CSV table of C-alpha atoms in Angstrom, one decimal:
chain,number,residue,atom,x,y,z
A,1,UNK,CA,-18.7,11.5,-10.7
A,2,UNK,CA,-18.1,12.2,-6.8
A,3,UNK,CA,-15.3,14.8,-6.4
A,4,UNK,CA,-13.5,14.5,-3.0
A,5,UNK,CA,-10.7,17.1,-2.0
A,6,UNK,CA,-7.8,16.2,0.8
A,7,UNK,CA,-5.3,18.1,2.6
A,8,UNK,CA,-1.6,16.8,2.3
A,9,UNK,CA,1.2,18.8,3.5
A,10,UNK,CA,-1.1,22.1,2.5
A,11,UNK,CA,-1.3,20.3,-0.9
A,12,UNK,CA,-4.6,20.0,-2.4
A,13,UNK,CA,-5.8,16.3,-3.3
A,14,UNK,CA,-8.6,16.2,-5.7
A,15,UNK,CA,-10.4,12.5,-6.0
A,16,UNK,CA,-12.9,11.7,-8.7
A,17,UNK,CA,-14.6,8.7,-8.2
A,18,UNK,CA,-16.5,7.0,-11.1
A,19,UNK,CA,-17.7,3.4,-12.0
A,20,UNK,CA,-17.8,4.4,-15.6
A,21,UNK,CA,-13.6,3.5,-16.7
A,22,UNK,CA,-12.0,0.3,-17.4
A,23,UNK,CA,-9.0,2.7,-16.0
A,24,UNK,CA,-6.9,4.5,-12.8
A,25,UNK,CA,-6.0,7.9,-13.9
A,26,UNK,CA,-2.9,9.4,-11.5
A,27,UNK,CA,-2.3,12.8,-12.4
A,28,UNK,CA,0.6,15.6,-10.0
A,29,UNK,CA,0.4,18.9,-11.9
A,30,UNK,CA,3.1,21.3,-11.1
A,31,UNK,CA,2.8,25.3,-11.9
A,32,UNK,CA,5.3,27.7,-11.6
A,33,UNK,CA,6.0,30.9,-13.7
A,34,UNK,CA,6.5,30.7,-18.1
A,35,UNK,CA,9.7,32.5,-19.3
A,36,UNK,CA,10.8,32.0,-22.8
A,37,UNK,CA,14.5,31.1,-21.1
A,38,UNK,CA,13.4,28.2,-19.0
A,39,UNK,CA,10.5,26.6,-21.8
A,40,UNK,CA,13.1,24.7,-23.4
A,41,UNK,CA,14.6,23.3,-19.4
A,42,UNK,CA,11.5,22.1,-18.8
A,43,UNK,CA,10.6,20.5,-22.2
A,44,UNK,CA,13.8,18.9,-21.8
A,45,UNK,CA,13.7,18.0,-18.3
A,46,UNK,CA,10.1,15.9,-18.8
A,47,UNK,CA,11.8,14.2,-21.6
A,48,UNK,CA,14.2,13.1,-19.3
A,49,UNK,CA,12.1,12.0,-16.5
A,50,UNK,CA,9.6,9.8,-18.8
A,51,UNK,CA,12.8,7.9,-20.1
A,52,UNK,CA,14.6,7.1,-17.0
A,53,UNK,CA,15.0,7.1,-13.0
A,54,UNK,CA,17.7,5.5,-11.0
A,55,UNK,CA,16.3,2.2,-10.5
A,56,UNK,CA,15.2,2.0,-14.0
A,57,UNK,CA,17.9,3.8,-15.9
A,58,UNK,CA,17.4,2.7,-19.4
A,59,UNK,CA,13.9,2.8,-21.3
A,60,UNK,CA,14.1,-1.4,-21.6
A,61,UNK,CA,13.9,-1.6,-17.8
A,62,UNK,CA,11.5,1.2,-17.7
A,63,UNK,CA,8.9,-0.1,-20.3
A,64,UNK,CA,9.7,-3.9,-18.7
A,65,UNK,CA,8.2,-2.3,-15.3
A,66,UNK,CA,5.2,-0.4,-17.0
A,67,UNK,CA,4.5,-3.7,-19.2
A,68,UNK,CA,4.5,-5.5,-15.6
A,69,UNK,CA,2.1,-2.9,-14.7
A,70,UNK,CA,-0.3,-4.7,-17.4
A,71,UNK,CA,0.8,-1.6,-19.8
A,72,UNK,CA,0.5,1.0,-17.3
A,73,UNK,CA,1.1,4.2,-19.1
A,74,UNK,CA,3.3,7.4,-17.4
A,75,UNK,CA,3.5,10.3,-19.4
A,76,UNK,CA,5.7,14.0,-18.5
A,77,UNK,CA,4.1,17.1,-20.3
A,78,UNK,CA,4.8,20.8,-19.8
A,79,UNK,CA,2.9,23.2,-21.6
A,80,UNK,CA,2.5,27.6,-21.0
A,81,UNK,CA,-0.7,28.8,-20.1
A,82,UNK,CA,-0.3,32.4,-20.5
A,83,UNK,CA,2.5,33.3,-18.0
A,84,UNK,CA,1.9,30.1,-16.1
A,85,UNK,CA,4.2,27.2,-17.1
A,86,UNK,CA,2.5,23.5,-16.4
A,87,UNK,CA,4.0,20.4,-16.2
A,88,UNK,CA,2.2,17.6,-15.3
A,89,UNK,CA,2.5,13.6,-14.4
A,90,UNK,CA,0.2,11.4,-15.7
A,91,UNK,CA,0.1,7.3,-14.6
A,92,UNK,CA,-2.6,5.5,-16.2
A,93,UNK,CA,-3.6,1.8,-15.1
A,94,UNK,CA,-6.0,-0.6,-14.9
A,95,UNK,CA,-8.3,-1.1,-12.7
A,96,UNK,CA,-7.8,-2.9,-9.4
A,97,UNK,CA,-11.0,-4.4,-9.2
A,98,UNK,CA,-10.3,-6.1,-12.5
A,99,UNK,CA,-7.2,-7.9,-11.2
A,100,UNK,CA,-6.2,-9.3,-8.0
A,101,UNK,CA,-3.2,-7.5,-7.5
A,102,UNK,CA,-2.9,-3.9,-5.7
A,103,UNK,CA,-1.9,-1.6,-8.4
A,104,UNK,CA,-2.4,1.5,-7.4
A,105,UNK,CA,0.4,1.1,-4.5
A,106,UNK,CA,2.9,-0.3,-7.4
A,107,UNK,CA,1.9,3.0,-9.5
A,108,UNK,CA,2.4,5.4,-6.8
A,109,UNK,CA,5.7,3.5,-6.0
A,110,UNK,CA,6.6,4.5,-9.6
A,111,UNK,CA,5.5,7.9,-9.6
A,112,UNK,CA,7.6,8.1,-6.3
A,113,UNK,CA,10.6,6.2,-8.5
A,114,UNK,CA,10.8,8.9,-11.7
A,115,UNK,CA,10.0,12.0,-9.7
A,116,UNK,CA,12.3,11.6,-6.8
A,117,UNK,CA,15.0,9.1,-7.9
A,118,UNK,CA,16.6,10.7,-11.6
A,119,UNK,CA,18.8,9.3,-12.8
A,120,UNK,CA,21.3,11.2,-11.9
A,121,UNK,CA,25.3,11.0,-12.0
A,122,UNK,CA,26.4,13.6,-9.0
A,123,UNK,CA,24.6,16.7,-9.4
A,124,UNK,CA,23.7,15.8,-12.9
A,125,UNK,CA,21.4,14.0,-15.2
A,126,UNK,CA,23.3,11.1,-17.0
A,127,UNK,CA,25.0,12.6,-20.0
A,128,UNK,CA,24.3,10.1,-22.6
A,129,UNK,CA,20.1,10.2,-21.6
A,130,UNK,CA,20.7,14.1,-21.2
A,131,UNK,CA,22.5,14.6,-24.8
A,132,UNK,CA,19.7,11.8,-26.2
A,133,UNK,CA,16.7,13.8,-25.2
A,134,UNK,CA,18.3,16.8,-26.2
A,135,UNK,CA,18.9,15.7,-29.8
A,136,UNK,CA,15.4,14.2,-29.9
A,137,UNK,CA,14.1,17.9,-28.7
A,138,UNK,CA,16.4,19.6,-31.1
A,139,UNK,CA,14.9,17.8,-34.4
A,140,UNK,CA,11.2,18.5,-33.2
A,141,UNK,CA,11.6,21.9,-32.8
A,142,UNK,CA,13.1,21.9,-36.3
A,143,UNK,CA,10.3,19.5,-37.5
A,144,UNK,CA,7.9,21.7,-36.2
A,145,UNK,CA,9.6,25.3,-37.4
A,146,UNK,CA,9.9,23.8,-41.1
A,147,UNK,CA,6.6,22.5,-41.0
A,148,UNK,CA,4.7,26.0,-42.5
């Protein structure tokens, strides 16, 4: 596996270039410091960026554009490491040279989409895909907590 590293913007770009994957891996990982106050913001917030952007504000249109994608794949985690909170962005696709279409400008296009175009209403996430995600979050926590 070749490993190439880029400059953008002072941002480092890591490539890994293999033969060996039917697959396109994307992945933006974000770090910033891990309270116990803001863990549940950001478990929320991912929940809320996988579901929806502005273009695509309901999950039909956004799992129409991923099955267009031939079942591309984007996934929002956040998880502490120590006192370091991670969140990252994952887009999986196929690979290009399987198809003859240009799918990794499509995927970045997306990427661009959910992180940054939310779906927001003024200053604010949409309230019914904001209360969703937060009664989805509430019942795993409680899953979790009763599950001894």
């Amino acid at each position: 596996m070749k490993r190439t590293v880029q400059r953008l913007h002072d941002i480092p770009i890591y490539l890994y270039k293999t033969d060996k994957f039917k697959s396109i891996n994307i992945r933006i990982v974000f770090k910033n410091h891990f309270t116990k106050e803001n863990a549940t913001h950001y478990s929320l917030l991912t929940s809320i960026l996988t579901n929806t952007s502005k273009k695509y504000n309901t999950k039909k249109k956004v799992s129409n554009v991923l099955d267009d994608l031939y079942s591309a794949n984007i996934v929002f985690s956040t998880y502490p490491i120590h006192k370091t909170r991670v969140t990252t962005v994952n887009l999986t696709l196929v690979n290009q040279k399987y198809l003859n279409e240009n799918l990794i400008s499509k995927g970045i296009d997306l990427l661009k989409e959910f992180l940054l175009n939310p779906n927001l209403e003024g200053n604010k996430f949409n309230q019914k895909v904001y209360e969703e995600e937060k009664v989805l979050l509430e019942e795993d926590l409680k899953r979790v907590y009763n599950n001894k």
